[in-house]
Amino acid sequence: PKALEEAAAIDGAKPWQIIWHIVIPISLPAIITVSIFSLREAWNEFPFVLAFTTSQDMRTLPYQLFMLRDSMGMQDL
């Protein structure tokens, strides 16, 4: 809330202190959530790997693990 930032400014906090001690702790759950979802979506981007890579050396780890599992004949139980 803007009132917290204004209260900190009135109490003499500098702009970087307001960001570090008020804004970041309040927005930390959102930052963590976005980070987790971004990591999960980046991990599972098989179509982009297939579209943008031309050799096996350029493929990403998740896709290589998927291909390894598929080539060894392992099944999900």
PDB file of N, CA, C and O in Angstrom:
ATOM      1  N   PRO A   1       0.823  -1.206   0.000  1.00  0.00           N
ATOM      2  CA  PRO A   1       0.000   0.000   0.000  1.00  0.00           C
ATOM      3  C   PRO A   1       0.866   1.268   0.000  1.00  0.00           C
ATOM      4  O   PRO A   1       1.937   1.304   0.601  1.00  0.00           O
ATOM      5  N   LYS A   2       0.383   2.262  -0.669  1.00  0.00           N
ATOM      6  CA  LYS A   2       1.098   3.533  -0.776  1.00  0.00           C
ATOM      7  C   LYS A   2       1.270   4.180   0.600  1.00  0.00           C
ATOM      8  O   LYS A   2       2.256   4.860   0.854  1.00  0.00           O
ATOM      9  N   ALA A   3       0.329   3.947   1.509  1.00  0.00           N
ATOM     10  CA  ALA A   3       0.399   4.552   2.837  1.00  0.00           C
ATOM     11  C   ALA A   3       1.630   4.064   3.607  1.00  0.00           C
ATOM     12  O   ALA A   3       2.242   4.840   4.354  1.00  0.00           O
ATOM     13  N   LEU A   4       2.017   2.806   3.432  1.00  0.00           N
ATOM     14  CA  LEU A   4       3.218   2.298   4.106  1.00  0.00           C
ATOM     15  C   LEU A   4       4.477   2.986   3.586  1.00  0.00           C
ATOM     16  O   LEU A   4       5.376   3.329   4.354  1.00  0.00           O
ATOM     17  N   GLU A   5       4.529   3.178   2.264  1.00  0.00           N
ATOM     18  CA  GLU A   5       5.685   3.861   1.690  1.00  0.00           C
ATOM     19  C   GLU A   5       5.741   5.313   2.169  1.00  0.00           C
ATOM     20  O   GLU A   5       6.824   5.823   2.495  1.00  0.00           O
ATOM     21  N   GLU A   6       4.624   5.968   2.197  1.00  0.00           N
ATOM     22  CA  GLU A   6       4.584   7.357   2.657  1.00  0.00           C
ATOM     23  C   GLU A   6       4.951   7.462   4.133  1.00  0.00           C
ATOM     24  O   GLU A   6       5.663   8.381   4.536  1.00  0.00           O
ATOM     25  N   ALA A   7       4.483   6.511   4.942  1.00  0.00           N
ATOM     26  CA  ALA A   7       4.813   6.523   6.370  1.00  0.00           C
ATOM     27  C   ALA A   7       6.312   6.328   6.575  1.00  0.00           C
ATOM     28  O   ALA A   7       6.923   6.984   7.425  1.00  0.00           O
ATOM     29  N   ALA A   8       6.907   5.447   5.804  1.00  0.00           N
ATOM     30  CA  ALA A   8       8.349   5.233   5.906  1.00  0.00           C
ATOM     31  C   ALA A   8       9.113   6.470   5.461  1.00  0.00           C
ATOM     32  O   ALA A   8      10.129   6.845   6.073  1.00  0.00           O
ATOM     33  N   ALA A   9       8.647   7.128   4.416  1.00  0.00           N
ATOM     34  CA  ALA A   9       9.304   8.352   3.950  1.00  0.00           C
ATOM     35  C   ALA A   9       9.202   9.460   4.992  1.00  0.00           C
ATOM     36  O   ALA A   9      10.164  10.206   5.219  1.00  0.00           O
ATOM     37  N   ILE A  10       8.063   9.572   5.646  1.00  0.00           N
ATOM     38  CA  ILE A  10       7.891  10.577   6.694  1.00  0.00           C
ATOM     39  C   ILE A  10       8.814  10.283   7.871  1.00  0.00           C
ATOM     40  O   ILE A  10       9.362  11.188   8.494  1.00  0.00           O
ATOM     41  N   ASP A  11       9.022   8.995   8.164  1.00  0.00           N
ATOM     42  CA  ASP A  11       9.918   8.603   9.258  1.00  0.00           C
ATOM     43  C   ASP A  11      11.392   8.748   8.896  1.00  0.00           C
ATOM     44  O   ASP A  11      12.250   8.497   9.734  1.00  0.00           O
ATOM     45  N   GLY A  12      11.687   9.122   7.666  1.00  0.00           N
ATOM     46  CA  GLY A  12      13.066   9.396   7.283  1.00  0.00           C
ATOM     47  C   GLY A  12      13.750   8.296   6.497  1.00  0.00           C
ATOM     48  O   GLY A  12      14.967   8.333   6.316  1.00  0.00           O
ATOM     49  N   ALA A  13      13.019   7.319   6.013  1.00  0.00           N
ATOM     50  CA  ALA A  13      13.629   6.242   5.230  1.00  0.00           C
ATOM     51  C   ALA A  13      13.967   6.746   3.828  1.00  0.00           C
ATOM     52  O   ALA A  13      13.226   7.518   3.238  1.00  0.00           O
ATOM     53  N   LYS A  14      15.087   6.319   3.355  1.00  0.00           N
ATOM     54  CA  LYS A  14      15.513   6.672   2.002  1.00  0.00           C
ATOM     55  C   LYS A  14      14.792   5.753   1.007  1.00  0.00           C
ATOM     56  O   LYS A  14      14.264   4.710   1.380  1.00  0.00           O
ATOM     57  N   PRO A  15      14.734   6.121  -0.280  1.00  0.00           N
ATOM     58  CA  PRO A  15      13.999   5.298  -1.260  1.00  0.00           C
ATOM     59  C   PRO A  15      14.455   3.842  -1.309  1.00  0.00           C
ATOM     60  O   PRO A  15      13.624   2.937  -1.395  1.00  0.00           O
ATOM     61  N   TRP A  16      15.757   3.596  -1.248  1.00  0.00           N
ATOM     62  CA  TRP A  16      16.226   2.201  -1.295  1.00  0.00           C
ATOM     63  C   TRP A  16      15.846   1.452  -0.026  1.00  0.00           C
ATOM     64  O   TRP A  16      15.618   0.244  -0.067  1.00  0.00           O
ATOM     65  N   GLN A  17      15.762   2.153   1.114  1.00  0.00           N
ATOM     66  CA  GLN A  17      15.316   1.507   2.352  1.00  0.00           C
ATOM     67  C   GLN A  17      13.837   1.146   2.274  1.00  0.00           C
ATOM     68  O   GLN A  17      13.425   0.104   2.784  1.00  0.00           O
ATOM     69  N   ILE A  18      13.049   2.010   1.656  1.00  0.00           N
ATOM     70  CA  ILE A  18      11.625   1.732   1.484  1.00  0.00           C
ATOM     71  C   ILE A  18      11.447   0.487   0.617  1.00  0.00           C
ATOM     72  O   ILE A  18      10.661  -0.407   0.941  1.00  0.00           O
ATOM     73  N   ILE A  19      12.206   0.410  -0.460  1.00  0.00           N
ATOM     74  CA  ILE A  19      12.108  -0.757  -1.341  1.00  0.00           C
ATOM     75  C   ILE A  19      12.560  -2.014  -0.611  1.00  0.00           C
ATOM     76  O   ILE A  19      11.888  -3.043  -0.643  1.00  0.00           O
ATOM     77  N   TRP A  20      13.706  -1.942   0.060  1.00  0.00           N
ATOM     78  CA  TRP A  20      14.304  -3.127   0.689  1.00  0.00           C
ATOM     79  C   TRP A  20      13.513  -3.624   1.897  1.00  0.00           C
ATOM     80  O   TRP A  20      13.352  -4.828   2.084  1.00  0.00           O
ATOM     81  N   HIS A  21      13.001  -2.702   2.717  1.00  0.00           N
ATOM     82  CA  HIS A  21      12.354  -3.100   3.970  1.00  0.00           C
ATOM     83  C   HIS A  21      10.829  -3.165   3.903  1.00  0.00           C
ATOM     84  O   HIS A  21      10.206  -3.744   4.805  1.00  0.00           O
ATOM     85  N   ILE A  22      10.215  -2.579   2.878  1.00  0.00           N
ATOM     86  CA  ILE A  22       8.755  -2.568   2.812  1.00  0.00           C
ATOM     87  C   ILE A  22       8.235  -3.258   1.550  1.00  0.00           C
ATOM     88  O   ILE A  22       7.436  -4.185   1.627  1.00  0.00           O
ATOM     89  N   VAL A  23       8.702  -2.821   0.395  1.00  0.00           N
ATOM     90  CA  VAL A  23       8.143  -3.318  -0.863  1.00  0.00           C
ATOM     91  C   VAL A  23       8.511  -4.781  -1.109  1.00  0.00           C
ATOM     92  O   VAL A  23       7.643  -5.602  -1.436  1.00  0.00           O
ATOM     93  N   ILE A  24       9.777  -5.135  -0.957  1.00  0.00           N
ATOM     94  CA  ILE A  24      10.207  -6.513  -1.229  1.00  0.00           C
ATOM     95  C   ILE A  24       9.571  -7.523  -0.265  1.00  0.00           C
ATOM     96  O   ILE A  24       9.072  -8.548  -0.721  1.00  0.00           O
ATOM     97  N   PRO A  25       9.563  -7.287   1.042  1.00  0.00           N
ATOM     98  CA  PRO A  25       8.903  -8.277   1.909  1.00  0.00           C
ATOM     99  C   PRO A  25       7.409  -8.467   1.609  1.00  0.00           C
ATOM    100  O   PRO A  25       6.897  -9.580   1.711  1.00  0.00           O
ATOM    101  N   ILE A  26       6.733  -7.405   1.215  1.00  0.00           N
ATOM    102  CA  ILE A  26       5.317  -7.530   0.891  1.00  0.00           C
ATOM    103  C   ILE A  26       5.131  -8.311  -0.414  1.00  0.00           C
ATOM    104  O   ILE A  26       4.209  -9.116  -0.542  1.00  0.00           O
ATOM    105  N   SER A  27       6.013  -8.102  -1.387  1.00  0.00           N
ATOM    106  CA  SER A  27       5.849  -8.755  -2.684  1.00  0.00           C
ATOM    107  C   SER A  27       6.601 -10.075  -2.797  1.00  0.00           C
ATOM    108  O   SER A  27       6.550 -10.723  -3.840  1.00  0.00           O
ATOM    109  N   LEU A  28       7.273 -10.514  -1.755  1.00  0.00           N
ATOM    110  CA  LEU A  28       8.059 -11.752  -1.805  1.00  0.00           C
ATOM    111  C   LEU A  28       7.223 -12.987  -2.164  1.00  0.00           C
ATOM    112  O   LEU A  28       7.663 -13.790  -2.999  1.00  0.00           O
ATOM    113  N   PRO A  29       6.041 -13.196  -1.609  1.00  0.00           N
ATOM    114  CA  PRO A  29       5.250 -14.370  -2.036  1.00  0.00           C
ATOM    115  C   PRO A  29       4.943 -14.364  -3.536  1.00  0.00           C
ATOM    116  O   PRO A  29       4.989 -15.408  -4.191  1.00  0.00           O
ATOM    117  N   ALA A  30       4.641 -13.208  -4.085  1.00  0.00           N
ATOM    118  CA  ALA A  30       4.368 -13.123  -5.523  1.00  0.00           C
ATOM    119  C   ALA A  30       5.621 -13.402  -6.337  1.00  0.00           C
ATOM    120  O   ALA A  30       5.565 -14.095  -7.363  1.00  0.00           O
ATOM    121  N   ILE A  31       6.760 -12.902  -5.893  1.00  0.00           N
ATOM    122  CA  ILE A  31       8.019 -13.141  -6.599  1.00  0.00           C
ATOM    123  C   ILE A  31       8.356 -14.630  -6.600  1.00  0.00           C
ATOM    124  O   ILE A  31       8.763 -15.192  -7.627  1.00  0.00           O
ATOM    125  N   ILE A  32       8.175 -15.290  -5.473  1.00  0.00           N
ATOM    126  CA  ILE A  32       8.453 -16.729  -5.378  1.00  0.00           C
ATOM    127  C   ILE A  32       7.503 -17.518  -6.269  1.00  0.00           C
ATOM    128  O   ILE A  32       7.922 -18.438  -6.984  1.00  0.00           O
ATOM    129  N   THR A  33       6.223 -17.165  -6.266  1.00  0.00           N
ATOM    130  CA  THR A  33       5.240 -17.868  -7.090  1.00  0.00           C
ATOM    131  C   THR A  33       5.552 -17.735  -8.573  1.00  0.00           C
ATOM    132  O   THR A  33       5.538 -18.723  -9.314  1.00  0.00           O
ATOM    133  N   VAL A  34       5.847 -16.537  -9.005  1.00  0.00           N
ATOM    134  CA  VAL A  34       6.175 -16.315 -10.415  1.00  0.00           C
ATOM    135  C   VAL A  34       7.451 -17.058 -10.789  1.00  0.00           C
ATOM    136  O   VAL A  34       7.547 -17.641 -11.879  1.00  0.00           O
ATOM    137  N   SER A  35       8.420 -17.090  -9.903  1.00  0.00           N
ATOM    138  CA  SER A  35       9.664 -17.814 -10.176  1.00  0.00           C
ATOM    139  C   SER A  35       9.416 -19.308 -10.336  1.00  0.00           C
ATOM    140  O   SER A  35       9.959 -19.938 -11.251  1.00  0.00           O
ATOM    141  N   ILE A  36       8.611 -19.887  -9.473  1.00  0.00           N
ATOM    142  CA  ILE A  36       8.317 -21.320  -9.553  1.00  0.00           C
ATOM    143  C   ILE A  36       7.574 -21.646 -10.843  1.00  0.00           C
ATOM    144  O   ILE A  36       7.927 -22.599 -11.548  1.00  0.00           O
ATOM    145  N   PHE A  37       6.554 -20.856 -11.187  1.00  0.00           N
ATOM    146  CA  PHE A  37       5.811 -21.117 -12.414  1.00  0.00           C
ATOM    147  C   PHE A  37       6.687 -20.919 -13.651  1.00  0.00           C
ATOM    148  O   PHE A  37       6.584 -21.680 -14.619  1.00  0.00           O
ATOM    149  N   SER A  38       7.541 -19.925 -13.643  1.00  0.00           N
ATOM    150  CA  SER A  38       8.430 -19.696 -14.783  1.00  0.00           C
ATOM    151  C   SER A  38       9.409 -20.839 -14.958  1.00  0.00           C
ATOM    152  O   SER A  38       9.657 -21.285 -16.079  1.00  0.00           O
ATOM    153  N   LEU A  39       9.967 -21.315 -13.864  1.00  0.00           N
ATOM    154  CA  LEU A  39      10.896 -22.439 -13.935  1.00  0.00           C
ATOM    155  C   LEU A  39      10.190 -23.686 -14.450  1.00  0.00           C
ATOM    156  O   LEU A  39      10.716 -24.401 -15.309  1.00  0.00           O
ATOM    157  N   ARG A  40       8.984 -23.943 -13.960  1.00  0.00           N
ATOM    158  CA  ARG A  40       8.238 -25.119 -14.402  1.00  0.00           C
ATOM    159  C   ARG A  40       7.903 -25.046 -15.888  1.00  0.00           C
ATOM    160  O   ARG A  40       8.029 -26.023 -16.618  1.00  0.00           O
ATOM    161  N   GLU A  41       7.483 -23.889 -16.352  1.00  0.00           N
ATOM    162  CA  GLU A  41       7.140 -23.745 -17.761  1.00  0.00           C
ATOM    163  C   GLU A  41       8.385 -23.812 -18.646  1.00  0.00           C
ATOM    164  O   GLU A  41       8.332 -24.375 -19.730  1.00  0.00           O
ATOM    165  N   ALA A  42       9.484 -23.251 -18.207  1.00  0.00           N
ATOM    166  CA  ALA A  42      10.716 -23.317 -18.987  1.00  0.00           C
ATOM    167  C   ALA A  42      11.232 -24.749 -19.056  1.00  0.00           C
ATOM    168  O   ALA A  42      11.831 -25.163 -20.052  1.00  0.00           O
ATOM    169  N   TRP A  43      11.020 -25.512 -18.017  1.00  0.00           N
ATOM    170  CA  TRP A  43      11.495 -26.900 -17.960  1.00  0.00           C
ATOM    171  C   TRP A  43      10.753 -27.767 -18.986  1.00  0.00           C
ATOM    172  O   TRP A  43      11.309 -28.706 -19.525  1.00  0.00           O
ATOM    173  N   ASN A  44       9.498 -27.459 -19.258  1.00  0.00           N
ATOM    174  CA  ASN A  44       8.665 -28.315 -20.102  1.00  0.00           C
ATOM    175  C   ASN A  44       8.429 -27.757 -21.506  1.00  0.00           C
ATOM    176  O   ASN A  44       7.410 -28.040 -22.099  1.00  0.00           O
ATOM    177  N   GLU A  45       9.339 -26.991 -22.040  1.00  0.00           N
ATOM    178  CA  GLU A  45       9.143 -26.395 -23.358  1.00  0.00           C
ATOM    179  C   GLU A  45       9.686 -27.281 -24.473  1.00  0.00           C
ATOM    180  O   GLU A  45      10.602 -26.919 -25.192  1.00  0.00           O
ATOM    181  N   PHE A  46       9.117 -28.458 -24.636  1.00  0.00           N
ATOM    182  CA  PHE A  46       9.567 -29.373 -25.676  1.00  0.00           C
ATOM    183  C   PHE A  46       9.345 -28.843 -27.093  1.00  0.00           C
ATOM    184  O   PHE A  46      10.211 -29.002 -27.945  1.00  0.00           O
ATOM    185  N   PRO A  47       8.202 -28.222 -27.407  1.00  0.00           N
ATOM    186  CA  PRO A  47       8.028 -27.745 -28.788  1.00  0.00           C
ATOM    187  C   PRO A  47       9.078 -26.718 -29.215  1.00  0.00           C
ATOM    188  O   PRO A  47       9.538 -26.735 -30.348  1.00  0.00           O
ATOM    189  N   PHE A  48       9.473 -25.841 -28.298  1.00  0.00           N
ATOM    190  CA  PHE A  48      10.492 -24.853 -28.649  1.00  0.00           C
ATOM    191  C   PHE A  48      11.850 -25.504 -28.860  1.00  0.00           C
ATOM    192  O   PHE A  48      12.611 -25.092 -29.718  1.00  0.00           O
ATOM    193  N   VAL A  49      12.139 -26.513 -28.080  1.00  0.00           N
ATOM    194  CA  VAL A  49      13.408 -27.221 -28.254  1.00  0.00           C
ATOM    195  C   VAL A  49      13.446 -27.872 -29.627  1.00  0.00           C
ATOM    196  O   VAL A  49      14.450 -27.796 -30.340  1.00  0.00           O
ATOM    197  N   LEU A  50      12.362 -28.504 -29.998  1.00  0.00           N
ATOM    198  CA  LEU A  50      12.317 -29.149 -31.307  1.00  0.00           C
ATOM    199  C   LEU A  50      12.374 -28.136 -32.449  1.00  0.00           C
ATOM    200  O   LEU A  50      12.964 -28.404 -33.491  1.00  0.00           O
ATOM    201  N   ALA A  51      11.768 -26.979 -32.261  1.00  0.00           N
ATOM    202  CA  ALA A  51      11.718 -25.982 -33.330  1.00  0.00           C
ATOM    203  C   ALA A  51      13.035 -25.235 -33.506  1.00  0.00           C
ATOM    204  O   ALA A  51      13.411 -24.887 -34.630  1.00  0.00           O
ATOM    205  N   PHE A  52      13.766 -24.997 -32.426  1.00  0.00           N
ATOM    206  CA  PHE A  52      14.920 -24.119 -32.506  1.00  0.00           C
ATOM    207  C   PHE A  52      16.276 -24.827 -32.481  1.00  0.00           C
ATOM    208  O   PHE A  52      17.300 -24.187 -32.655  1.00  0.00           O
ATOM    209  N   THR A  53      16.304 -26.117 -32.255  1.00  0.00           N
ATOM    210  CA  THR A  53      17.588 -26.813 -32.234  1.00  0.00           C
ATOM    211  C   THR A  53      17.709 -27.704 -33.460  1.00  0.00           C
ATOM    212  O   THR A  53      16.727 -28.264 -33.944  1.00  0.00           O
ATOM    213  N   THR A  54      18.933 -27.840 -33.935  1.00  0.00           N
ATOM    214  CA  THR A  54      19.149 -28.630 -35.139  1.00  0.00           C
ATOM    215  C   THR A  54      19.998 -29.865 -34.880  1.00  0.00           C
ATOM    216  O   THR A  54      20.043 -30.748 -35.715  1.00  0.00           O
ATOM    217  N   SER A  55      20.682 -29.909 -33.747  1.00  0.00           N
ATOM    218  CA  SER A  55      21.515 -31.077 -33.466  1.00  0.00           C
ATOM    219  C   SER A  55      21.278 -31.535 -32.025  1.00  0.00           C
ATOM    220  O   SER A  55      20.719 -30.813 -31.208  1.00  0.00           O
ATOM    221  N   GLN A  56      21.725 -32.741 -31.732  1.00  0.00           N
ATOM    222  CA  GLN A  56      21.545 -33.281 -30.383  1.00  0.00           C
ATOM    223  C   GLN A  56      22.374 -32.529 -29.355  1.00  0.00           C
ATOM    224  O   GLN A  56      22.011 -32.470 -28.186  1.00  0.00           O
ATOM    225  N   ASP A  57      23.490 -31.939 -29.761  1.00  0.00           N
ATOM    226  CA  ASP A  57      24.341 -31.201 -28.829  1.00  0.00           C
ATOM    227  C   ASP A  57      23.679 -29.928 -28.315  1.00  0.00           C
ATOM    228  O   ASP A  57      24.049 -29.414 -27.263  1.00  0.00           O
ATOM    229  N   MET A  58      22.696 -29.412 -29.036  1.00  0.00           N
ATOM    230  CA  MET A  58      22.063 -28.152 -28.664  1.00  0.00           C
ATOM    231  C   MET A  58      20.799 -28.349 -27.829  1.00  0.00           C
ATOM    232  O   MET A  58      20.237 -27.374 -27.340  1.00  0.00           O
ATOM    233  N   ARG A  59      20.346 -29.570 -27.665  1.00  0.00           N
ATOM    234  CA  ARG A  59      19.099 -29.804 -26.936  1.00  0.00           C
ATOM    235  C   ARG A  59      19.268 -29.550 -25.445  1.00  0.00           C
ATOM    236  O   ARG A  59      20.350 -29.688 -24.898  1.00  0.00           O
ATOM    237  N   THR A  60      18.156 -29.231 -24.797  1.00  0.00           N
ATOM    238  CA  THR A  60      18.189 -28.925 -23.368  1.00  0.00           C
ATOM    239  C   THR A  60      18.147 -30.213 -22.548  1.00  0.00           C
ATOM    240  O   THR A  60      17.784 -31.274 -23.048  1.00  0.00           O
ATOM    241  N   LEU A  61      18.500 -30.102 -21.281  1.00  0.00           N
ATOM    242  CA  LEU A  61      18.542 -31.253 -20.393  1.00  0.00           C
ATOM    243  C   LEU A  61      17.186 -31.955 -20.253  1.00  0.00           C
ATOM    244  O   LEU A  61      17.129 -33.184 -20.353  1.00  0.00           O
ATOM    245  N   PRO A  62      16.072 -31.248 -20.035  1.00  0.00           N
ATOM    246  CA  PRO A  62      14.802 -31.958 -19.901  1.00  0.00           C
ATOM    247  C   PRO A  62      14.455 -32.781 -21.140  1.00  0.00           C
ATOM    248  O   PRO A  62      13.969 -33.905 -21.031  1.00  0.00           O
ATOM    249  N   TYR A  63      14.717 -32.220 -22.309  1.00  0.00           N
ATOM    250  CA  TYR A  63      14.398 -32.951 -23.528  1.00  0.00           C
ATOM    251  C   TYR A  63      15.319 -34.161 -23.694  1.00  0.00           C
ATOM    252  O   TYR A  63      14.865 -35.236 -24.086  1.00  0.00           O
ATOM    253  N   GLN A  64      16.588 -34.004 -23.388  1.00  0.00           N
ATOM    254  CA  GLN A  64      17.516 -35.131 -23.484  1.00  0.00           C
ATOM    255  C   GLN A  64      17.120 -36.239 -22.506  1.00  0.00           C
ATOM    256  O   GLN A  64      17.199 -37.420 -22.836  1.00  0.00           O
ATOM    257  N   LEU A  65      16.708 -35.886 -21.304  1.00  0.00           N
ATOM    258  CA  LEU A  65      16.254 -36.894 -20.339  1.00  0.00           C
ATOM    259  C   LEU A  65      14.995 -37.596 -20.826  1.00  0.00           C
ATOM    260  O   LEU A  65      14.845 -38.806 -20.656  1.00  0.00           O
ATOM    261  N   PHE A  66      14.107 -36.840 -21.450  1.00  0.00           N
ATOM    262  CA  PHE A  66      12.902 -37.436 -22.008  1.00  0.00           C
ATOM    263  C   PHE A  66      13.259 -38.413 -23.128  1.00  0.00           C
ATOM    264  O   PHE A  66      12.721 -39.523 -23.191  1.00  0.00           O
ATOM    265  N   MET A  67      14.165 -38.028 -23.994  1.00  0.00           N
ATOM    266  CA  MET A  67      14.570 -38.902 -25.087  1.00  0.00           C
ATOM    267  C   MET A  67      15.307 -40.130 -24.557  1.00  0.00           C
ATOM    268  O   MET A  67      15.145 -41.224 -25.082  1.00  0.00           O
ATOM    269  N   LEU A  68      16.099 -39.977 -23.517  1.00  0.00           N
ATOM    270  CA  LEU A  68      16.812 -41.101 -22.928  1.00  0.00           C
ATOM    271  C   LEU A  68      15.826 -42.102 -22.339  1.00  0.00           C
ATOM    272  O   LEU A  68      15.939 -43.300 -22.555  1.00  0.00           O
ATOM    273  N   ARG A  69      14.842 -41.591 -21.626  1.00  0.00           N
ATOM    274  CA  ARG A  69      13.836 -42.459 -21.037  1.00  0.00           C
ATOM    275  C   ARG A  69      13.061 -43.180 -22.136  1.00  0.00           C
ATOM    276  O   ARG A  69      12.788 -44.376 -22.052  1.00  0.00           O
ATOM    277  N   ASP A  70      12.735 -42.451 -23.204  1.00  0.00           N
ATOM    278  CA  ASP A  70      11.965 -43.033 -24.295  1.00  0.00           C
ATOM    279  C   ASP A  70      12.794 -44.081 -25.054  1.00  0.00           C
ATOM    280  O   ASP A  70      12.277 -45.111 -25.460  1.00  0.00           O
ATOM    281  N   SER A  71      14.084 -43.844 -25.230  1.00  0.00           N
ATOM    282  CA  SER A  71      14.909 -44.780 -25.986  1.00  0.00           C
ATOM    283  C   SER A  71      15.234 -46.037 -25.200  1.00  0.00           C
ATOM    284  O   SER A  71      15.526 -47.078 -25.768  1.00  0.00           O
ATOM    285  N   MET A  72      15.201 -45.950 -23.876  1.00  0.00           N
ATOM    286  CA  MET A  72      15.510 -47.119 -23.049  1.00  0.00           C
ATOM    287  C   MET A  72      14.284 -47.982 -22.785  1.00  0.00           C
ATOM    288  O   MET A  72      14.385 -49.028 -22.169  1.00  0.00           O
ATOM    289  N   GLY A  73      13.115 -47.535 -23.234  1.00  0.00           N
ATOM    290  CA  GLY A  73      11.909 -48.319 -23.087  1.00  0.00           C
ATOM    291  C   GLY A  73      11.322 -48.290 -21.683  1.00  0.00           C
ATOM    292  O   GLY A  73      10.548 -49.155 -21.318  1.00  0.00           O
ATOM    293  N   MET A  74      11.662 -47.274 -20.879  1.00  0.00           N
ATOM    294  CA  MET A  74      11.107 -47.173 -19.530  1.00  0.00           C
ATOM    295  C   MET A  74       9.683 -46.609 -19.612  1.00  0.00           C
ATOM    296  O   MET A  74       9.386 -45.776 -20.442  1.00  0.00           O
ATOM    297  N   GLN A  75       8.851 -47.056 -18.721  1.00  0.00           N
ATOM    298  CA  GLN A  75       7.480 -46.586 -18.676  1.00  0.00           C
ATOM    299  C   GLN A  75       7.172 -46.020 -17.304  1.00  0.00           C
ATOM    300  O   GLN A  75       7.743 -46.428 -16.312  1.00  0.00           O
ATOM    301  N   ASP A  76       6.255 -45.067 -17.291  1.00  0.00           N
ATOM    302  CA  ASP A  76       5.776 -44.539 -16.010  1.00  0.00           C
ATOM    303  C   ASP A  76       4.895 -45.591 -15.363  1.00  0.00           C
ATOM    304  O   ASP A  76       4.045 -46.203 -15.989  1.00  0.00           O
ATOM    305  N   LEU A  77       5.122 -45.827 -14.087  1.00  0.00           N
ATOM    306  CA  LEU A  77       4.314 -46.812 -13.383  1.00  0.00           C
ATOM    307  C   LEU A  77       3.214 -46.183 -12.611  1.00  0.00           C
ATOM    308  O   LEU A  77       3.126 -45.209 -12.127  1.00  0.00           O
TER     309      LEU A  77
END
